[in-house]
Every structure is written in C-alpha cells, then in structure tokens.
Amino acid sequence: MGVGATGDARDGSTPDRPTPEPESDRSRLTLHIVIGMVAGLATGVALNMAQAQLPTAVDTFLVEGVFYVGGQVFLASLKLLVVPLVFVSIVCGVASLDDISRLGRVGGKTLVLYLVTTAIAISLALSAAMFFEPGAGFDLTAAQITQKDVAAPPTLTETLIALFPSNPIKAMAEGEMLQIIVFAVLFGMALTMTGGAGKRWVALFNDLNDIILRLVMLLIALAPYGVFCLLARVFAAEGLTAIRPLAAYFALVLGVLVVHALLTYPLMLRLLAGLDPRVFLRKMRPPLALAFSTASSGATLPVTLETVEHRLGVDNSIASFTVPLGATINMDGTAIMQGVATGFIAQAYGIDLGMGDFVTVVLTATLASIGTAAVPGVGLVMLAMVLRQVGLPVEGIGLIIGVDRLLDMVRTAVNITGDATVSCIVGRSEGKFDDRIFSANSE
Ligand code: ASP
C-alpha cells in the first residue's frame, strides 16, 4: 500500500500522493547507517584510548567540535519533526476511522499490551537478578558512590490530571506528548463530525501528513552522518573501561534485554499476530540504529512511525496512535534495567528482597514508566522511585551510573521494538494491517 495507497484510501480523491522511495534506496541507506554506527563506535573507542597521546586541541576540536555539533544538529532535526508529525498524523488517523468506537477498543488493547509487556520485562529482569546475583560480594567501600540528584516522580493523580492540556499551544511548545495525543484525538473526532468543513480540513491534514513524511525521509538520509557523530562522541567520552568493575551487572542487563527483544517480542508477534519476527527485525534496523545512537525514544519517534506504517504495514489509523503513545509510556528496556539494578543494589547493600518487594517493584516500575519522558537517562529517575518504594538506598544509583549511558542506548532500542511489536499486534487484530507491505522484499 505505501504512502500513496494509504492516502488514497483515506479520501478517495487524491491520486497524486507521493510514492515511497524504492526498496533498493532503502537497503543502501540502511547499510550506510550501519557503517556510520560501526565507524562512529570505532572512532570513539580509538580516540578514548589515544587520549593521553593526542594533543588536547585535536581531541577538543574533534569531540567537542565536529562530533558535538554534527550530533546535536542531527538530533535537533529529528526532534523538530516530533510535535507536528504526532499531531497531524493522529488527526489523520482518527479522521480516517470508519467507526469512532474503534478508538476506545484500540486504546484499551494498546494500553493492556503495553502494561503486560512492561510487567513481563521487569519480572524477567528481577528473576535474573535474583538468580545470578550480580551484586553479591560487590565491594561497596571501593565503589564511588555519588549522590544522584533526582527529581521527585509525579504521583498517579498528577499524571492523570496532566493528561489534559489546558493550553494546547503550550503543550506543543513544551513537547508534552500525552497532552498532544489527547488534543489531537479530540480534534480529529471533531473534524469527522463537522460535515463539509471537516472534510476539507481532513484533506488538508492528509496533504500535510504526506509533506511531513517526506521531510522525515529527507532527514533519514542524514542518519549515517548523524549516528557517526553521536556515537564517536559518546564512546570518546565513555570508553569501555567503566564497564570492568560492573561487568556482572552490565552483562546481566544486556542479557535480559537481548532475551526480551529476541524471545518475548518474536513469540508475541508469532502467536498474537502470526507475523515472521525475522522480517520484523530486519525492517526495524533504521529506527533501531537511531534509538541506539540517540538514546531517546522521543527523538527516534519520526523514524519509528515511518517504519511501522510504511515498511511494516500498520495502517495510519492505528500506528499514529500506538507509536507515539508507546514512545511515551512503554519502556520495557528501561524496566529491565530497573529490575536488574534493584536486585544489584539490594545485594550490594546486603538487603534481602521478599516476594512482597518483588510485586511492589513490578507495579511501581510499570506505573512509573507511564509518567516519565522518553529522553536519555530518564530511566534513572524512575529507578529512584522504585528504590524508594522498597526501602533501598537511593544513593545506590551511584553504583551503576558509570555504565548507564551505554546501557541506555541498548534499552532505548528495546523500548522502541516493544512499541512497534504492539502496534503490529493491534493493527493485525483490527484488520488494519497490510500484509503486502510487511512481506514486500526489503534488504
Ligand atoms: N532513554 C530511554 C528512552 O528514551 C529512557 C531511559 O531508559 O532512560 O526510551
């Protein structure tokens, strides 16, 4: 179906919708992004190792000059698309629904799946932490414990009230994603109820949607350079030496992330949607690379949405809603870090966690993920909430902070994989999934 067909189906009168770029171009771009990642990683590690030998000016010019500017410009160009894309895309999606009551059903299914996958993720992580005990015998006296400043997390009532924008322009200016989603859904519903005027505006929004998607494609073309700069800078600063004292913790978080991404999601895709997970993962490579490089589900959102709609085949009426919602509230990778970190910190401090604590951690981490933003490092803020809830020392965060940036990259990739998985399952269950797009040859 692609961009063109989706648009045609919506208003039935616009044969001039833009065509998606050919698959061969996409394959080449994906390859270039992977090359950019590997080259960025290698450059960063090499710079980090050669730091002592290199003149400071060279290091500063490259890392804080070229790579910093290149990375930030790329990030900003991704982020600038998020608010207009989410708003316009949801309005189009809601306006194209044949039956408005479908919205409630889709919302319900999506929320349940997001909560269930997060609960599975954190249960897996906690069980692994209990079994492998990465924090047992950890030398607290040798560890550098730094008090982390953590903002108090929002309460449930605050989160509920904050869903509704009193000023949609302010919500957009501040990038308040849940408020933008609520406003866009209401606006889309009003358009479908407004007769001729509504129809004219729906056509306008459909055109705008195509234009914004074209902009997304233009910017994806910069991704190989963007990911190179982002990764070169991160690895030049971080190096890999910080991992050594925390190797057990690092490996366990990575292991559970990989199990969740390569076992839980593929099983769900097969059993609940009858889809081939290998095709799914292959097509997800560009957004996965961006999630890894930016460590931000929010910044990756434009590319995730484009992939879910135009490469995996979920109809705009479902994807426009599920993907932005997922980027905001569904963070399975983050939940996994929290599960392992909670076990690790408890073991390092010699505190036993009982079954009641286990349940509390699962509930708190699942709910905490709803109220926090999809930006780098936010997982630590949520972790503070979880630790406080089970009476563990919040300064324990200082133990794991050294490797958090690296893990953030991997868990963000898992976060967006979860969003795309749930979108496919919901799209398929609603009959809003194009099998031809999904199985269209790619890479
Ligand atoms: N960086 C993650 C995301 O944007 C959140 C986190 O784990 O800190 O999805």
XYZ file of C-alpha atoms and ligand atoms in Angstrom:
452
model
C 0.000 0.000 0.000
C 2.651 2.621 0.973
C 2.169 6.328 1.392
C 0.202 6.689 -1.791
C -2.279 3.929 -1.199
C -2.877 4.922 2.401
C -3.700 8.443 1.296
C -5.959 7.267 -1.499
C -7.888 5.008 0.825
C -8.480 7.907 3.147
C -10.122 10.455 0.899
C -10.586 8.548 -2.292
C -9.898 11.635 -4.396
C -6.179 12.247 -4.387
C -4.342 10.165 -6.938
C -1.262 12.373 -6.631
C 0.014 11.156 -3.287
C 3.824 10.862 -3.150
C 5.304 7.450 -3.769
C 7.654 5.864 -1.248
C 11.295 5.621 -2.213
C 12.357 2.382 -3.914
C 13.428 -0.509 -1.682
C 16.923 -0.565 -3.211
C 17.482 3.003 -1.936
C 16.249 1.956 1.490
C 18.614 -1.016 1.612
C 21.533 1.200 0.681
C 20.563 3.719 3.344
C 20.263 1.004 5.995
C 23.712 -0.266 5.069
C 25.112 3.276 5.288
C 23.556 3.747 8.721
C 25.157 0.519 9.949
C 28.516 1.631 8.524
C 28.074 5.016 10.252
C 27.409 3.254 13.564
C 30.380 0.924 13.360
C 32.714 3.700 12.196
C 31.457 6.048 14.946
C 31.916 3.417 17.607
C 35.421 2.507 16.424
C 36.476 6.173 16.106
C 35.170 6.945 19.606
C 36.906 3.988 21.236
C 40.163 4.760 19.366
C 40.042 8.414 20.457
C 39.348 7.374 24.023
C 42.321 5.026 24.081
C 44.634 7.565 22.421
C 43.539 10.432 24.687
C 46.865 10.577 26.542
C 48.927 10.712 23.337
C 46.765 13.131 21.351
C 47.256 16.894 21.657
C 44.267 18.225 23.637
C 43.433 20.638 20.817
C 42.861 17.783 18.365
C 40.702 15.907 20.831
C 38.689 19.005 21.687
C 38.312 20.030 18.044
C 37.000 16.617 17.034
C 34.973 15.514 20.052
C 33.590 18.800 21.348
C 33.645 20.484 17.945
C 32.875 18.417 14.883
C 31.160 15.426 16.517
C 29.255 17.506 19.059
C 27.898 19.961 16.504
C 27.118 17.242 13.943
C 25.315 15.115 16.527
C 23.312 17.967 18.016
C 22.218 19.289 14.616
C 21.033 15.817 13.654
C 19.203 15.354 16.973
C 17.506 18.730 16.663
C 16.396 17.958 13.120
C 14.767 14.740 14.323
C 13.143 16.378 17.304
C 11.742 19.255 15.275
C 9.548 16.764 13.452
C 8.069 15.088 16.500
C 5.317 17.518 17.526
C 3.943 18.342 14.040
C 4.206 14.707 12.985
C 2.392 13.314 16.019
C -0.347 15.942 15.892
C -1.041 15.760 12.155
C -0.684 12.006 11.970
C -3.128 11.352 14.837
C -5.686 13.800 13.418
C -5.491 11.938 10.075
C -5.670 8.565 11.808
C -8.728 9.432 13.899
C -10.464 11.120 10.959
C -9.974 8.019 8.814
C -11.589 5.661 11.343
C -14.743 4.182 9.862
C -16.158 3.770 13.340
C -15.190 6.093 16.169
C -15.965 3.426 18.797
C -12.951 1.563 17.408
C -10.823 4.194 19.127
C -11.783 3.012 22.609
C -11.109 -0.613 21.704
C -7.738 0.189 20.128
C -6.798 2.344 23.127
C -7.761 -0.404 25.564
C -5.873 -3.157 23.742
C -2.806 -0.968 23.332
C -2.687 0.018 26.993
C -3.128 -3.564 28.191
C -0.385 -4.830 25.871
C 1.993 -2.058 26.917
C 1.420 -2.751 30.595
C 1.713 -6.518 30.175
C 4.961 -6.353 28.173
C 6.479 -3.994 30.749
C 5.424 -6.271 33.605
C 6.958 -9.288 31.798
C 10.159 -7.312 31.182
C 10.660 -6.310 34.777
C 9.713 -9.746 36.114
C 12.307 -11.326 33.821
C 14.903 -8.815 34.995
C 14.185 -9.264 38.697
C 14.225 -13.051 38.402
C 17.554 -12.923 36.555
C 18.990 -10.608 39.220
C 17.851 -12.969 42.000
C 19.254 -15.976 40.193
C 22.624 -14.633 39.037
C 23.171 -12.254 41.987
C 25.371 -9.714 40.171
C 25.712 -7.589 43.320
C 26.708 -10.372 45.727
C 30.152 -9.621 47.163
C 30.294 -6.235 45.417
C 32.883 -4.130 47.224
C 30.913 -1.092 48.399
C 33.901 0.540 50.027
C 35.811 0.633 46.757
C 32.810 1.904 44.839
C 32.460 5.574 44.101
C 29.044 6.432 45.411
C 27.829 9.766 44.168
C 24.540 11.149 45.374
C 22.370 11.485 42.300
C 20.019 14.425 42.211
C 16.662 13.005 41.394
C 13.535 14.986 40.856
C 10.507 13.609 42.688
C 8.461 11.479 40.296
C 4.877 12.546 39.563
C 2.091 10.911 41.564
C -0.702 8.969 39.844
C -3.221 11.793 40.347
C -0.773 14.327 38.922
C -0.193 12.056 35.925
C -3.932 11.707 35.290
C -4.614 15.444 35.515
C -1.581 16.180 33.361
C -3.098 14.161 30.513
C -5.449 17.019 29.703
C -3.986 20.193 28.246
C -5.445 23.497 29.393
C -3.484 25.122 26.597
C -2.698 23.004 23.525
C -0.199 25.535 22.171
C 1.747 25.364 25.442
C 1.579 21.546 25.326
C 3.063 21.622 21.831
C 5.702 24.208 22.699
C 6.807 22.082 25.639
C 6.514 18.780 23.766
C 4.052 17.311 26.307
C 3.377 14.166 24.315
C 0.388 12.743 26.201
C -1.384 16.118 26.129
C -0.705 16.460 22.411
C -2.133 12.980 21.829
C -5.316 13.817 23.775
C -5.784 17.117 21.911
C -5.135 15.511 18.508
C -7.664 12.726 19.182
C -10.326 15.270 20.213
C -9.554 17.493 17.216
C -9.734 14.529 14.827
C -13.090 13.468 16.295
C -14.447 16.998 15.899
C -13.318 17.077 12.252
C -15.273 13.934 11.430
C -18.385 15.463 12.987
C -18.236 18.791 11.156
C -19.615 17.938 7.721
C -18.185 19.804 4.699
C -15.764 21.982 6.643
C -14.473 18.909 8.437
C -13.942 17.066 5.132
C -11.968 19.979 3.653
C -9.711 20.090 6.710
C -9.217 16.336 6.697
C -7.992 16.629 3.085
C -5.650 19.421 4.174
C -4.323 17.375 7.077
C -3.757 14.395 4.775
C -1.671 16.606 2.490
C 0.261 17.955 5.479
C 0.879 14.415 6.677
C 2.409 13.480 3.316
C 4.603 16.577 3.372
C 5.865 15.876 6.898
C 6.582 12.254 5.988
C 8.592 13.443 3.025
C 10.568 15.631 5.433
C 11.183 12.590 7.653
C 12.574 10.710 4.646
C 14.817 13.657 3.744
C 16.227 13.732 7.244
C 16.723 9.966 7.443
C 19.163 10.434 4.591
C 21.403 12.312 7.056
C 21.270 9.473 9.571
C 24.599 7.790 8.629
C 26.490 11.034 9.423
C 24.319 11.790 12.453
C 24.835 8.395 14.099
C 28.557 8.553 13.336
C 28.929 11.868 15.195
C 26.723 10.826 18.125
C 28.464 7.508 18.686
C 32.000 8.841 18.159
C 31.416 11.455 20.863
C 29.770 9.084 23.362
C 32.494 6.463 23.054
C 35.325 9.026 23.064
C 33.996 10.261 26.406
C 32.909 6.949 27.934
C 35.445 4.471 26.689
C 34.850 0.925 27.754
C 36.917 0.859 30.939
C 33.969 1.895 33.149
C 32.390 -1.475 32.392
C 35.097 -3.552 34.092
C 34.099 -3.171 37.783
C 30.439 -3.555 36.850
C 30.883 -6.334 34.320
C 28.394 -8.700 36.002
C 25.681 -6.048 36.212
C 26.362 -4.811 32.680
C 26.299 -8.309 31.189
C 23.113 -9.262 33.020
C 21.193 -6.152 31.880
C 22.403 -6.750 28.335
C 21.485 -10.438 28.520
C 17.912 -9.780 29.699
C 17.487 -7.016 27.093
C 18.548 -9.436 24.371
C 16.254 -12.207 25.678
C 13.284 -9.827 25.774
C 13.987 -8.491 22.277
C 14.759 -11.846 20.688
C 12.363 -14.084 22.584
C 9.410 -12.252 24.162
C 8.626 -9.967 21.204
C 9.152 -12.571 18.475
C 6.932 -15.011 20.389
C 4.224 -12.382 20.726
C 4.483 -11.467 17.047
C 4.153 -15.109 16.029
C 1.443 -16.130 18.471
C -0.693 -12.989 18.599
C -0.238 -11.657 15.070
C 1.052 -14.596 13.005
C 3.967 -12.483 11.728
C 7.519 -13.553 10.924
C 9.762 -11.892 13.553
C 12.819 -12.066 11.271
C 11.163 -9.825 8.699
C 10.048 -7.535 11.503
C 13.549 -7.167 12.935
C 15.126 -6.676 9.526
C 12.771 -3.854 8.694
C 13.287 -2.239 12.094
C 17.027 -1.715 11.530
C 16.960 2.041 10.752
C 14.919 3.066 13.841
C 16.918 0.605 15.959
C 20.162 2.258 14.853
C 18.755 5.685 15.674
C 17.437 4.597 19.066
C 20.864 3.179 19.900
C 22.693 6.315 18.775
C 20.361 8.919 20.288
C 19.292 7.000 23.436
C 15.931 8.712 23.049
C 12.683 7.037 22.008
C 11.258 10.538 21.570
C 13.854 11.673 19.044
C 13.556 8.350 17.201
C 9.767 8.618 17.002
C 9.509 10.067 13.451
C 11.534 7.192 12.034
C 9.771 4.550 14.165
C 6.399 5.805 12.943
C 7.503 5.891 9.318
C 8.828 2.340 9.590
C 5.766 0.944 11.356
C 3.408 2.437 8.775
C 5.291 2.216 5.530
C 7.589 -0.753 5.987
C 5.764 -2.984 8.445
C 2.288 -2.232 7.105
C 0.292 -0.982 10.113
C -2.414 1.417 8.968
C -2.050 5.074 9.900
C -5.312 4.952 11.895
C -3.646 2.559 14.367
C 0.070 3.425 14.149
C -0.414 7.186 14.508
C -1.865 6.499 17.946
C 0.006 3.435 19.226
C 3.559 4.500 18.316
C 3.613 7.978 19.956
C 1.784 6.546 22.978
C 4.336 3.735 23.186
C 7.289 6.101 22.887
C 5.883 7.974 25.866
C 4.597 5.268 28.200
C 6.045 1.934 27.102
C 9.638 1.421 28.203
C 10.356 -2.268 28.566
C 14.116 -1.870 28.178
C 14.122 0.741 30.908
C 12.060 -1.548 33.133
C 14.649 -4.297 32.615
C 17.467 -2.022 33.741
C 15.397 -1.115 36.803
C 14.738 -4.749 37.687
C 18.378 -5.782 37.479
C 19.547 -2.567 39.159
C 17.148 -3.053 42.082
C 18.426 -6.602 42.625
C 22.027 -5.479 42.238
C 21.727 -2.580 44.703
C 19.889 -4.744 47.261
C 22.627 -7.403 47.027
C 25.457 -4.848 47.177
C 23.982 -3.385 50.387
C 23.203 -6.847 51.756
C 19.442 -6.197 51.959
C 17.040 -9.080 51.290
C 14.111 -8.525 48.977
C 10.993 -10.592 49.723
C 8.128 -11.665 47.489
C 6.148 -8.556 48.513
C 9.040 -6.341 47.382
C 9.142 -8.238 44.110
C 5.487 -7.386 43.417
C 5.979 -3.775 44.550
C 8.913 -3.343 42.153
C 6.903 -4.765 39.239
C 3.934 -2.472 39.955
C 5.981 0.656 40.647
C 8.240 0.276 37.624
C 5.291 -0.436 35.334
C 3.354 2.593 36.547
C 6.451 4.810 36.715
C 7.077 4.261 33.029
C 3.760 5.971 32.236
C 4.625 9.246 33.883
C 8.137 9.816 32.583
C 9.542 11.263 29.403
C 11.282 9.407 26.571
C 14.660 11.112 26.804
C 18.179 9.909 27.647
C 18.756 8.975 31.258
C 15.178 9.241 32.464
C 15.313 5.593 33.491
C 17.459 6.594 36.467
C 14.771 8.966 37.727
C 12.286 6.131 37.565
C 14.734 3.834 39.303
C 14.895 6.260 42.241
C 11.133 5.912 42.588
C 11.342 2.126 42.584
C 14.182 2.046 45.134
C 12.342 4.390 47.467
C 9.221 2.241 47.242
C 11.007 -0.876 48.523
C 13.151 0.988 51.045
C 16.504 0.640 49.273
C 19.072 3.483 49.455
C 18.549 5.852 46.519
C 22.259 6.693 46.508
C 22.759 3.098 45.321
C 22.160 4.603 41.887
C 25.693 5.955 42.181
C 26.947 2.369 41.919
C 25.624 1.833 38.420
C 25.722 5.318 36.966
C 29.114 4.777 35.339
C 27.734 2.380 32.762
C 24.253 3.802 32.453
C 24.849 5.828 29.297
C 25.970 2.740 27.411
C 23.061 0.640 28.661
C 20.650 3.490 27.892
C 21.473 3.094 24.203
C 20.600 -0.589 24.159
C 17.496 -0.291 26.313
C 16.141 2.535 24.135
C 16.417 0.201 21.134
C 14.409 -2.374 23.108
C 11.870 0.293 24.111
C 11.032 1.130 20.506
C 10.981 -2.538 19.470
C 8.233 -3.027 22.057
C 6.239 -0.102 20.639
C 6.468 -1.455 17.101
C 5.589 -5.013 18.217
C 2.436 -3.884 19.996
C 1.464 -1.678 17.012
C 1.711 -4.673 14.682
C -0.343 -6.881 17.013
C -3.072 -4.267 17.485
C -3.087 -3.386 13.749
C -3.439 -7.021 12.762
C -6.171 -7.739 15.315
C -8.154 -4.771 13.967
C -7.755 -5.807 10.330
C -5.717 -2.630 9.783
C -2.523 -4.271 8.609
C -1.243 -4.618 5.061
C 0.451 -7.992 4.618
C 1.807 -6.943 1.222
C 3.818 -4.122 2.763
C 5.064 -6.399 5.530
C 6.279 -9.088 3.174
C 7.489 -6.684 0.470
C 11.103 -7.519 -0.211
C 13.458 -5.461 1.858
C 17.190 -5.596 2.385
N 16.387 6.693 27.012
C 15.210 5.892 27.208
C 14.193 6.210 26.131
O 14.178 7.299 25.614
C 14.621 6.081 28.551
C 15.601 5.608 29.624
O 15.683 4.401 29.822
O 16.303 6.404 30.226
O 13.404 5.365 25.787
